[in-house]
CSV table of C-alpha atoms in Angstrom, one decimal:
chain,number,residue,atom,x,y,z
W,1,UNK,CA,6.1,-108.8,71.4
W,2,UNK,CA,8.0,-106.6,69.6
W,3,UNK,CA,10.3,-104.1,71.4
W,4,UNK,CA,9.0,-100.5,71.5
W,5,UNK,CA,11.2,-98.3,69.0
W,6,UNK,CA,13.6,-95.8,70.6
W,7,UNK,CA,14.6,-92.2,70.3
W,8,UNK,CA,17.8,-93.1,69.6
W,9,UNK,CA,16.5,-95.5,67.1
W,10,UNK,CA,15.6,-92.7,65.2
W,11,UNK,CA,17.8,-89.8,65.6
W,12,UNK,CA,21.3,-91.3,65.2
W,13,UNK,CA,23.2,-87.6,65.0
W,14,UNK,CA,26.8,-90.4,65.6
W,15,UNK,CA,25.6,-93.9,63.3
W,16,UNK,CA,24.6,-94.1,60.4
W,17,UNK,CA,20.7,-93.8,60.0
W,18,UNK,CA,18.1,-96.6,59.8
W,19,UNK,CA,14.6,-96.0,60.8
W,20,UNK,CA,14.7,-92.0,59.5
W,21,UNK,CA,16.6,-92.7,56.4
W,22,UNK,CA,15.2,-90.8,53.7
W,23,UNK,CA,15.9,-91.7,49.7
W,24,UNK,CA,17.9,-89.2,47.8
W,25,UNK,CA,16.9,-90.4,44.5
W,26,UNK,CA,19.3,-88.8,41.8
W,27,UNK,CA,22.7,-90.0,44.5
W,28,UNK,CA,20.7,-93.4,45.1
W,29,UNK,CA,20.7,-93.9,41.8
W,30,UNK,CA,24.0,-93.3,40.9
W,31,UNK,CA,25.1,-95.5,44.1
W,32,UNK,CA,23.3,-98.7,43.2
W,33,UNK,CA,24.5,-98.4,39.4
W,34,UNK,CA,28.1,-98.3,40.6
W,35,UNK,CA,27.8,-101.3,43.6
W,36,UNK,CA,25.9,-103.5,40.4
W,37,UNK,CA,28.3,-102.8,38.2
W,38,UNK,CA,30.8,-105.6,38.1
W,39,UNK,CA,34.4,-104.2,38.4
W,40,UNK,CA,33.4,-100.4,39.3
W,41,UNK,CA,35.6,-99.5,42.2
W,42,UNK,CA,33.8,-96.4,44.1
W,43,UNK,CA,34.5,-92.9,45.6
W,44,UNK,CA,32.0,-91.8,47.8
W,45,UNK,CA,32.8,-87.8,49.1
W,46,UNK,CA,31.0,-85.2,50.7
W,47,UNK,CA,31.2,-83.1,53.7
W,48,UNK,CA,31.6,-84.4,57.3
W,49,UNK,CA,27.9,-85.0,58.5
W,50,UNK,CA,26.4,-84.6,55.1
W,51,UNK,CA,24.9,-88.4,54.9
W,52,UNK,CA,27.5,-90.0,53.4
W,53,UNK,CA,27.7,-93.3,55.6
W,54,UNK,CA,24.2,-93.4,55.7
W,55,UNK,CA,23.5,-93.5,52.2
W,56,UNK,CA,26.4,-96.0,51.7
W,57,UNK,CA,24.8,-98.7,54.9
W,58,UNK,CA,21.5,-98.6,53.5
W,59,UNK,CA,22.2,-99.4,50.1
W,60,UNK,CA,24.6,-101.8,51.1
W,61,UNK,CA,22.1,-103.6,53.2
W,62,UNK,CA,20.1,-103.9,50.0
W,63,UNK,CA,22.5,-105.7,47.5
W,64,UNK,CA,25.2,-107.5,49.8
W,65,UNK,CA,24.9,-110.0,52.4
W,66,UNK,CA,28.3,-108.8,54.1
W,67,UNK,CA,30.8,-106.2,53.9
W,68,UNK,CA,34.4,-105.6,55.6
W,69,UNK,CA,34.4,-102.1,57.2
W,70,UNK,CA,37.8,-100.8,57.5
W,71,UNK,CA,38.0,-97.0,59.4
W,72,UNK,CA,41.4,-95.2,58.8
W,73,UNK,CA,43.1,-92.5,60.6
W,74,UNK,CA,46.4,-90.6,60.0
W,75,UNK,CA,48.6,-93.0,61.7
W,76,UNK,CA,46.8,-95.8,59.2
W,77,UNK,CA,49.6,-97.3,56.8
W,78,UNK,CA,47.8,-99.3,53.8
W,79,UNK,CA,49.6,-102.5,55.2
W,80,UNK,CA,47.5,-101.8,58.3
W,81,UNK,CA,44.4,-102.0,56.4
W,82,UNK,CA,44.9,-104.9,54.4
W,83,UNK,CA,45.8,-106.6,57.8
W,84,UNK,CA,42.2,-105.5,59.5
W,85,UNK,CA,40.3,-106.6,55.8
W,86,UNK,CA,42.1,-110.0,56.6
W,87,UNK,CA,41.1,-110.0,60.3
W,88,UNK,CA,37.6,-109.3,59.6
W,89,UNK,CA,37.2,-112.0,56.8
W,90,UNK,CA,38.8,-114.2,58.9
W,91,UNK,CA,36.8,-114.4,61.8
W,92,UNK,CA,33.5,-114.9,58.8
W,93,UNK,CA,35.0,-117.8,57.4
W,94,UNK,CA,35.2,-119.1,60.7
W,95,UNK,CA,31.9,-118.8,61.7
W,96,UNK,CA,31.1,-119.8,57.7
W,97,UNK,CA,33.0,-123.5,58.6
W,98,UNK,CA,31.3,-124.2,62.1
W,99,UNK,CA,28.5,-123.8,60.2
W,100,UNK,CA,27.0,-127.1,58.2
W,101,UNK,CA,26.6,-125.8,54.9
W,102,UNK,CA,30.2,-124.9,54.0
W,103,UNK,CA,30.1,-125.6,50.8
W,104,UNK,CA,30.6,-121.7,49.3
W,105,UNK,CA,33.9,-122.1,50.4
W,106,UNK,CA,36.4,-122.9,47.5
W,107,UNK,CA,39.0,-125.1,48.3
W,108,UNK,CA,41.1,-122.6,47.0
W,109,UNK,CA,39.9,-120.3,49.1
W,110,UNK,CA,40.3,-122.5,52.4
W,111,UNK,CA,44.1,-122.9,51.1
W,112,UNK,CA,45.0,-119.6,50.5
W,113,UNK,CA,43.2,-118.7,54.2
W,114,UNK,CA,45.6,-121.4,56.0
W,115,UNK,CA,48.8,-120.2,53.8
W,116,UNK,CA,47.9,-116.4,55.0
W,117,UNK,CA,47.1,-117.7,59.1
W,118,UNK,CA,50.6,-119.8,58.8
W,119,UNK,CA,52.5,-117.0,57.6
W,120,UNK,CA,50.9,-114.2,60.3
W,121,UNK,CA,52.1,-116.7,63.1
W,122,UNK,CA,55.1,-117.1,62.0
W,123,UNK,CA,55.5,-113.4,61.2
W,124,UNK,CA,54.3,-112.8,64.8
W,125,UNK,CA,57.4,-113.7,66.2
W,126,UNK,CA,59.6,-111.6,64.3
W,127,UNK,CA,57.2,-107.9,65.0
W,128,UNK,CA,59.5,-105.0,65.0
W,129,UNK,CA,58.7,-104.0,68.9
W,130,UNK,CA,59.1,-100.5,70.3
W,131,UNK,CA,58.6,-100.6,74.4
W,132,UNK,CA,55.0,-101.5,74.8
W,133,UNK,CA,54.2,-101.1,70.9
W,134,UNK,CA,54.2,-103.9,68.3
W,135,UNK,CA,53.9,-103.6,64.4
W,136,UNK,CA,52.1,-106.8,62.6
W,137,UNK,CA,54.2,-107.1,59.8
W,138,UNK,CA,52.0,-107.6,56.1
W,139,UNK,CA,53.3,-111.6,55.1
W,140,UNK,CA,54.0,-111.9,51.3
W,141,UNK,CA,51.1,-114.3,50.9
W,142,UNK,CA,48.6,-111.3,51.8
W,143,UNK,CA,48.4,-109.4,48.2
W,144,UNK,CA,45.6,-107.5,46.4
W,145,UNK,CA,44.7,-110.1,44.4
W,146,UNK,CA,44.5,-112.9,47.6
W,147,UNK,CA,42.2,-110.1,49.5
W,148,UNK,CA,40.0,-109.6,45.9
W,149,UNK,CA,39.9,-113.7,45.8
W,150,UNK,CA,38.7,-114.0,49.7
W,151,UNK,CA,36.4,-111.1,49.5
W,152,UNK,CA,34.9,-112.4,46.4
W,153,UNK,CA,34.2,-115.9,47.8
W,154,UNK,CA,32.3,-114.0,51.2
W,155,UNK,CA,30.9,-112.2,48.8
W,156,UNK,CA,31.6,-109.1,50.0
W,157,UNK,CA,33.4,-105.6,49.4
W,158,UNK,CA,36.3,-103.7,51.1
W,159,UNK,CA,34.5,-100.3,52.4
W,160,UNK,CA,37.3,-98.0,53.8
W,161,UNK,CA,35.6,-95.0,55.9
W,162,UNK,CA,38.0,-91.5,56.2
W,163,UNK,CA,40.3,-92.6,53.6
W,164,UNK,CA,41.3,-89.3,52.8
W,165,UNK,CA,43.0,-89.3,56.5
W,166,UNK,CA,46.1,-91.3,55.8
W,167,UNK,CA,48.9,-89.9,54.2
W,168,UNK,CA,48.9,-89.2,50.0
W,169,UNK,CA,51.6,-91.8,49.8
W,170,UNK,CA,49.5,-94.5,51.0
W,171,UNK,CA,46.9,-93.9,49.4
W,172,UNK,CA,48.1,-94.1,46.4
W,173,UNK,CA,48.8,-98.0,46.6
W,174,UNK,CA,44.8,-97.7,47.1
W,175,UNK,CA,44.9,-97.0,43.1
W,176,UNK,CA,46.8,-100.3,42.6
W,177,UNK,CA,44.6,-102.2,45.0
W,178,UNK,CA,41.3,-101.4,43.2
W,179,UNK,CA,43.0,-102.6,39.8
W,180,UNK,CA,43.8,-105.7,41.1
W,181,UNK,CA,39.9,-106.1,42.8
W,182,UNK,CA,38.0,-104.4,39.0
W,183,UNK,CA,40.5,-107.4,36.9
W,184,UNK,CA,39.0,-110.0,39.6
W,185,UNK,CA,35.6,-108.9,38.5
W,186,UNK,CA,35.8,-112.0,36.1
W,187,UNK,CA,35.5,-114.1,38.5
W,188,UNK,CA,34.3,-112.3,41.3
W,189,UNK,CA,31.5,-110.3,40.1
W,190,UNK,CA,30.6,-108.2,43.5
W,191,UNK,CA,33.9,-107.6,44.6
W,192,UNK,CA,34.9,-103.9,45.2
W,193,UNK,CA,36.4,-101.3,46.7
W,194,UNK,CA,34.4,-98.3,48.4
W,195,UNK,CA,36.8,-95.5,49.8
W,196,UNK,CA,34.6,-92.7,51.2
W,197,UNK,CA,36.0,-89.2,52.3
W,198,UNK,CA,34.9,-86.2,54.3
W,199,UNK,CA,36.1,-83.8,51.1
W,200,UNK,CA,35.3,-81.6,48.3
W,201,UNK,CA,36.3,-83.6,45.6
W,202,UNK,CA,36.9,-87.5,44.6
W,203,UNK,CA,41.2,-87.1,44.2
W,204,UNK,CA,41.4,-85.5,47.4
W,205,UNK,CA,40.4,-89.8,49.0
W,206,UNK,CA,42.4,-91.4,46.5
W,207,UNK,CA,45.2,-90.3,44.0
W,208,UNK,CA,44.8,-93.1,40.9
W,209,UNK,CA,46.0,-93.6,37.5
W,210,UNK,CA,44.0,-91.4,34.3
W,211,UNK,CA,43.4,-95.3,33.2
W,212,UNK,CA,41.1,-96.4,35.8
W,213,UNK,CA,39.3,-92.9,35.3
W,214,UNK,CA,36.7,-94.5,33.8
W,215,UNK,CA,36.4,-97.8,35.8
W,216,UNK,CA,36.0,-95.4,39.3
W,217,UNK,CA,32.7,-94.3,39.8
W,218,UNK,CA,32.7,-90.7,41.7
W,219,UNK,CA,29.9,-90.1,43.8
W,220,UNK,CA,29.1,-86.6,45.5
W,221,UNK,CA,27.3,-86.4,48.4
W,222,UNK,CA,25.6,-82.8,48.8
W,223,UNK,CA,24.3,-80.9,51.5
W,224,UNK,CA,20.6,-81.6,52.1
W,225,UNK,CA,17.9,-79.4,50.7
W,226,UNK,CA,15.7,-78.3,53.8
W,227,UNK,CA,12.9,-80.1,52.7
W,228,UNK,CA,15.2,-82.6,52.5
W,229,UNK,CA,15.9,-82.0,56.1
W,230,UNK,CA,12.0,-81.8,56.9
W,231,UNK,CA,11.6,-85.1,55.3
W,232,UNK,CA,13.6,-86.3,58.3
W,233,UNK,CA,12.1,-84.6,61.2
W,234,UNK,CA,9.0,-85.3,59.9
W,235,UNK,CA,9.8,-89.3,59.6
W,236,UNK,CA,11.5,-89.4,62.4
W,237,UNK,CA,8.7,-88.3,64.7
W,238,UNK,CA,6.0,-90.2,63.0
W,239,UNK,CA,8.0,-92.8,63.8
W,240,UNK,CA,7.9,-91.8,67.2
W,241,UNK,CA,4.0,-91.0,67.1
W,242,UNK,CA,4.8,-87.1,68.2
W,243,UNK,CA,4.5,-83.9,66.1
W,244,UNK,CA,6.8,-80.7,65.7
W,245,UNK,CA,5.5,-77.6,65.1
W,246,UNK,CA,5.8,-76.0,61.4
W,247,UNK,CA,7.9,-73.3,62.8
W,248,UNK,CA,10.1,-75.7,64.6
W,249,UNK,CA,10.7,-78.1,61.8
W,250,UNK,CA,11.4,-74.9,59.8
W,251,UNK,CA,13.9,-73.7,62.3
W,252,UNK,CA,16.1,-77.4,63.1
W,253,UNK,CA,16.3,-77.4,59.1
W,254,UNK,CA,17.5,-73.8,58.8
W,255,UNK,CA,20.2,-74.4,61.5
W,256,UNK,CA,21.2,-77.5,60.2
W,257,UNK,CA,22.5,-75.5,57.2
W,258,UNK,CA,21.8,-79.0,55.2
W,259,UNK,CA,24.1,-81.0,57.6
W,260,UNK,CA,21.7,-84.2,58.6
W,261,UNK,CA,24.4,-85.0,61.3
W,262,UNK,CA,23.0,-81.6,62.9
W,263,UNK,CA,19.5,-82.4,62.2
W,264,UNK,CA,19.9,-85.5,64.1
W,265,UNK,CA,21.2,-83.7,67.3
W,266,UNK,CA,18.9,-81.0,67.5
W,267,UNK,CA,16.2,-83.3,67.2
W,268,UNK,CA,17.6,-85.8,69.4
W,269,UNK,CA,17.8,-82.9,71.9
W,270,UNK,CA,14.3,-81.8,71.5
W,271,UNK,CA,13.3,-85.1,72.5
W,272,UNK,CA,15.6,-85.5,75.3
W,273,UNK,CA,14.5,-82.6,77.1
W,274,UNK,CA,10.8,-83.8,76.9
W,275,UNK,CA,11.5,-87.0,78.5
W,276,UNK,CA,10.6,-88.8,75.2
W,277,UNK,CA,12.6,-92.1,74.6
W,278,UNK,CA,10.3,-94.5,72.8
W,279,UNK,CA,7.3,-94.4,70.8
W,280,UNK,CA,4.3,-91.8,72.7
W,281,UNK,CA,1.7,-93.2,74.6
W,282,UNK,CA,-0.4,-90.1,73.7
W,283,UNK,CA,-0.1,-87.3,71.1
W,284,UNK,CA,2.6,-84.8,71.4
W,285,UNK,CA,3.0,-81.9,70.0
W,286,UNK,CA,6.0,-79.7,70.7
W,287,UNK,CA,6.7,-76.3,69.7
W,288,UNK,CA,9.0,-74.0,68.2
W,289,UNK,CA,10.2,-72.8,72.0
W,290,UNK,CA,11.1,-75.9,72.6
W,291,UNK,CA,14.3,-75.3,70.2
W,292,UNK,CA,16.3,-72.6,72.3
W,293,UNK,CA,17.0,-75.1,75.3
W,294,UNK,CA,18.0,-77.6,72.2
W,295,UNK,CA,20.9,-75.2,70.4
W,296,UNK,CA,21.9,-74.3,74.1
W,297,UNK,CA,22.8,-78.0,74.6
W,298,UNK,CA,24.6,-78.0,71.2
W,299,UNK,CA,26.1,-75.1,71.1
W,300,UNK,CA,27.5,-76.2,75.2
W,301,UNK,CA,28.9,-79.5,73.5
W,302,UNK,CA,30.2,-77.6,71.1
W,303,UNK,CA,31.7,-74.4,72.3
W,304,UNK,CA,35.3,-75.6,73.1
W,305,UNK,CA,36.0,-77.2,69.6
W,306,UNK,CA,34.4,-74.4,68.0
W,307,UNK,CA,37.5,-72.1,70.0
W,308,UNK,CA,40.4,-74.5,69.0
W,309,UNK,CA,39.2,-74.6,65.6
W,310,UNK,CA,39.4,-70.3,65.5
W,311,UNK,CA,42.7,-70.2,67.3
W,312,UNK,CA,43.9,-73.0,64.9
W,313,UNK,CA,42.8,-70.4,62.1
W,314,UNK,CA,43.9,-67.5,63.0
W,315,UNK,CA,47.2,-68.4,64.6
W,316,UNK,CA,49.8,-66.6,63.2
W,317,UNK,CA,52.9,-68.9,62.2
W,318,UNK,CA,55.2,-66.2,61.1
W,319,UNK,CA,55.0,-62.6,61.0
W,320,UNK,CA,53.3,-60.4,58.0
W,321,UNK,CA,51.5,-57.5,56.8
W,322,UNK,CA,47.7,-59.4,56.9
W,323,UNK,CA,46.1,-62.0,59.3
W,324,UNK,CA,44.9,-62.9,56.4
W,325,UNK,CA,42.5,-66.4,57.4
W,326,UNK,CA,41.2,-63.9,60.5
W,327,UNK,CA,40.7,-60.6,57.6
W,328,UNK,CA,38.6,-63.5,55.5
W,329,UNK,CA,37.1,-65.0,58.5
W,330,UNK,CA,35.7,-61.7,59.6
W,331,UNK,CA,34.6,-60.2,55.6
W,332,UNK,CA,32.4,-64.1,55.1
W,333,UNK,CA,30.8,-64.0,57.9
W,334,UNK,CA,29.2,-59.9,57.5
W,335,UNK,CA,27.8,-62.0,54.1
W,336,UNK,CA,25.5,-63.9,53.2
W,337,UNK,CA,24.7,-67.4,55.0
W,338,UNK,CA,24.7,-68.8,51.9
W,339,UNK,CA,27.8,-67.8,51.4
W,340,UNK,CA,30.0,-65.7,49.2
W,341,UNK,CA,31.8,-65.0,46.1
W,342,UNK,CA,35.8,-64.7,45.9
W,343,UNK,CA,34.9,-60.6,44.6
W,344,UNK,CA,32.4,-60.2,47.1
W,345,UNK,CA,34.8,-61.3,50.2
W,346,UNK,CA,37.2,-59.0,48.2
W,347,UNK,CA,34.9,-56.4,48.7
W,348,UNK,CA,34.1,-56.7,51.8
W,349,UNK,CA,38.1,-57.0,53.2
W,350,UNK,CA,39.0,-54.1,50.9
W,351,UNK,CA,36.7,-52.0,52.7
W,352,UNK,CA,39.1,-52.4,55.8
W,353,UNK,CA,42.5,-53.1,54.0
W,354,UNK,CA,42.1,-51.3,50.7
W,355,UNK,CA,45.8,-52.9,49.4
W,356,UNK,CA,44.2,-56.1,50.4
W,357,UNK,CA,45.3,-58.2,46.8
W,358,UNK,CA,43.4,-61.2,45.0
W,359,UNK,CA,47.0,-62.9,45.2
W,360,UNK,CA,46.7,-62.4,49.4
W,361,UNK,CA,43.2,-63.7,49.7
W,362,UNK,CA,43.9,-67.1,47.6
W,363,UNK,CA,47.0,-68.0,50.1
W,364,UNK,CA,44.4,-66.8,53.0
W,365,UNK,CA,42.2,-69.0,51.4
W,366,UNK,CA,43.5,-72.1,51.3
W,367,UNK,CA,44.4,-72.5,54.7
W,368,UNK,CA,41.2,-71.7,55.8
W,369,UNK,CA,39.8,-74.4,53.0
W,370,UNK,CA,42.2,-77.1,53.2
W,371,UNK,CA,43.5,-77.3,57.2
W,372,UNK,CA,44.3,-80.5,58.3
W,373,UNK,CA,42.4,-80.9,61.8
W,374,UNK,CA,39.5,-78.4,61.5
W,375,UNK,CA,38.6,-76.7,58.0
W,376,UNK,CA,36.4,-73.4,58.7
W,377,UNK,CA,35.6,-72.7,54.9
W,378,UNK,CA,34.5,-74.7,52.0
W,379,UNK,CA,34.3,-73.9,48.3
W,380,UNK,CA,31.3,-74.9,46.3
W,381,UNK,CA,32.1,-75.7,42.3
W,382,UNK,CA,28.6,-75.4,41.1
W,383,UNK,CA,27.8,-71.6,43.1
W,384,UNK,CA,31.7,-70.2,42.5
W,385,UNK,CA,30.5,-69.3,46.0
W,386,UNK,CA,32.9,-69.5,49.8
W,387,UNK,CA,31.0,-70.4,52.9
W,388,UNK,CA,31.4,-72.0,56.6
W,389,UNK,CA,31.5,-75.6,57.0
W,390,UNK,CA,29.6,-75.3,59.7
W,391,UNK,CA,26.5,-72.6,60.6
W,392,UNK,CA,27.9,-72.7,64.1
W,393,UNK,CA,31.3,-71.3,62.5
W,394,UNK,CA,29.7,-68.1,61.1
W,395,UNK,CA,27.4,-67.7,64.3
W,396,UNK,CA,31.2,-67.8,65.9
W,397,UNK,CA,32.7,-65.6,63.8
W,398,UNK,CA,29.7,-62.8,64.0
W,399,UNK,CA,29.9,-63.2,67.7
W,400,UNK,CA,33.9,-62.7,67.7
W,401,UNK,CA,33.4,-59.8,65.1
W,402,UNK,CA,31.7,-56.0,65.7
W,403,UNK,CA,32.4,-53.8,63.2
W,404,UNK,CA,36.5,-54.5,63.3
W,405,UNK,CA,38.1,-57.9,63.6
W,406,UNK,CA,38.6,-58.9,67.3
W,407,UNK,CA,41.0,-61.8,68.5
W,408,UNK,CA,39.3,-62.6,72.0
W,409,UNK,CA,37.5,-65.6,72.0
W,410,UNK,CA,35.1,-64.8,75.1
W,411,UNK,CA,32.0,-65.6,73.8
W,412,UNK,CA,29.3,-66.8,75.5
W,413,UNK,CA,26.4,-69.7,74.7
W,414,UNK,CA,23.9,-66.4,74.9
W,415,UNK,CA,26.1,-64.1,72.9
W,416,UNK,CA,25.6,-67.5,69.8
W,417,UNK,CA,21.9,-67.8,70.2
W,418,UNK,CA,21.5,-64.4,69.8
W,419,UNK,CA,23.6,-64.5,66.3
W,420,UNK,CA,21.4,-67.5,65.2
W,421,UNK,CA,17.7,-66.1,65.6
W,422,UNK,CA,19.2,-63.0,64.0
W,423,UNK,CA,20.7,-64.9,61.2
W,424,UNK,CA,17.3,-66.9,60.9
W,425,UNK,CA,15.1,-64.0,60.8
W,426,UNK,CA,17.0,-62.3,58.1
W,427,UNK,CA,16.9,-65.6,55.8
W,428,UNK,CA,13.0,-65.3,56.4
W,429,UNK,CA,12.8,-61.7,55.3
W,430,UNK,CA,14.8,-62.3,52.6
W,431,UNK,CA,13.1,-65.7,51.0
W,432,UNK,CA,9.4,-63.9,51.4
């Protein structure tokens, strides 16, 4: 009998979705060209939360039988990483040579695997250790081209998630890494590389050389549409043999301001406080009030990171004329949800600081864009236009902000819903 499907099945606002994945056509496309393409190394790169993963496990799951996930964080050197690939494809050959048929492994292969396990033992005993803290140390025998050979025999490719966290000077051995694996494309026509990256463009995950410009495929993973966004809720609870509401499938898409990780929650909320967990007995239909308790849970979860990532922001590190990321923090979010132009923010700050300069607001700017831990702002190429990562961020920011900037961050869950249904009644009015 086959299990009944659950609601976290289905709304997977932290994995990567399965059973509410929705096709994206034009990015799909692009995707499967680049993984079939022999010797194409790939940069996948979007904003956090706008489907990345997602799009990258289903299609995956479509043309290879396995893949070696690697997930990087700041403290990740690339010797690291080539030490967890290993790990990884060493524990598959294993189970690959308890199992009878064995004969996909090259002896070559099986060689260069018992050279590499020698050579970590042996290494083993010689880890630089700090107190409680040892450092595997990367043995010679562990190149590139040994990682392409292994990988190539599995059948597999190297997908490095968050790339774009470690440090620009190890990520540019990434560069010399994905030469080695699109030359062993001879011989190994799958092999690959897939670094993906929460950023606004393809050289912010990996720095490589004008020559392999046109061996790296760039992929760009938008923000969602909000039918887009529909298409999921609407999946998803088909799936789950209940029914939203028009005018609260409407609203989870507006507030998801085309982040699917968002989607996913509020939905996942909906659901929770319903007491639905699997697939309905009986017709459901739940309505648009239903949503209010929903954004109070996630704006609850999310109240304290939404604080740091302000005072981060607007923390002064030396003295000066301007706040200048709390002036543009405060001038964005009296504009447009959609976000604004560098002339209209302008416009807006000059308005309070008349000397205000263009040559102020890019160095403003940039911090706001580019911080390390918690961006605000993005930049869109296509629009020319500024706007918050995160709806959540402006809802903050209008909550913080009367008519003059205010520092104090006491702002209560009430104080945020209220912003919101104001923000989504005005996007009404204005799209009729």
């Amino acid at each position: 009998m086959k299990p009944s499907t659950t609601v976290y099945d289905v709304f997977t606002p932290t994995t990567p979705a399965k059973a509410s994945f929705i096709e994206r056509e034009d990015i799909n496309d692009k995707l499967v060209d680049a993984l079939r393409t022999p010797g194409t190394q790939i940069v996948i790169y979007g904003y956090s939360g706008s489907g990345k993963s997602t799009l990258l496990r289903n299609k995956l799951r479509q043309l290879y039988e396995h893949e070696v996930t690697t997930r990087c964080t700041s403290a990740s050197s690339f010797d690291q990483l080539m030490l967890s690939a290993f790990d990884d494809l060493d524990a598959y050959y294993i189970s690959e040579l308890q199992a009878k048929d064995t004969a996909t492994i090259s002896a070559s292969a099986k060689t260069t695997l018992a050279s590499i396990r020698s050579e970590l033992s042996l290494t083993a005993s010689s880890s630089s250790e700090n107190s409680a803290k040892k450092t595997r140390i990367l043995p010679p025998q562990l190149t590139a081209q040994n990682l392409a050979k292994l990988m190539g025999e599995a059948n597999c490719c190297w997908v490095l998630e968050d790339f774009h966290k470690i440090e620009e000077s190890e990520r540019t051995k990434l560069s010399q890494t994905m030469k080695v694996f699109m030359d062993m494309a001879d011989d190994y026509r799958t092999v690959k590389v897939i670094a993906v990256g929460a950023v606004d463009s393809a050289r912010q995950v990996v720095q490589y050389d004008p020559e392999m410009r046109t061996r790296i495929a760039e992929i760009h993973v938008p923000l969602m549409e909000p039918y887009e966004l529909q298409s999921i809720i609407n999946l998803g609870t088909k799936i789950l043999k209940i029914a939203f509401s028009p005018s609260l499938t409407n609203k989870i898409s507006h507030y998801a301001n085309g982040l699917p990780a968002i989607c996913h929650t509020l939905c996942l909320n909906v659901c929770q406080q319903n007491d639905i967990y699997e697939e309905a007995s009986a017709p459901i239909t739940l309505t648009a009030e239903e949503l209010e308790p929903a954004l109070k849970k996630y704006l609850s979860n999310s109240s304290d990171t939404l604080k740091m990532a302000f005072e981060a922001s607007l923390k002064q590190d030396r003295k000066s004329k301007y706040n200048h990321p709390k002036l543009i923090i405060h001038a964005l979010a009296q504009l447009s949800q959609d976000g604004a132009t560098k002339d209209e923010i302008l416009r807006k700050i000059n308005k309070i600081e008349p000397s205000y300069s263009s040559k102020s607001f890019a160095g403003g700017m940039e911090r706001l864009c580019k911080a390390l831990r918690t961006p605000l702002v993005r930049f869109d190429d296509n629009s020319g236009k500024y706007s918050f990562i995160d709806p959540l961020y402006r809802s903050f920011a209008l909550a913080l902000n009367s008519e003059e900037p205010k520092t104090s961050f006491e702002v209560n869950i009430n104080n945020l819903l209220e912003v919101l249904t104001k923000s989504f009644n005005s996007t009404r009015k204005r799209h009729k």
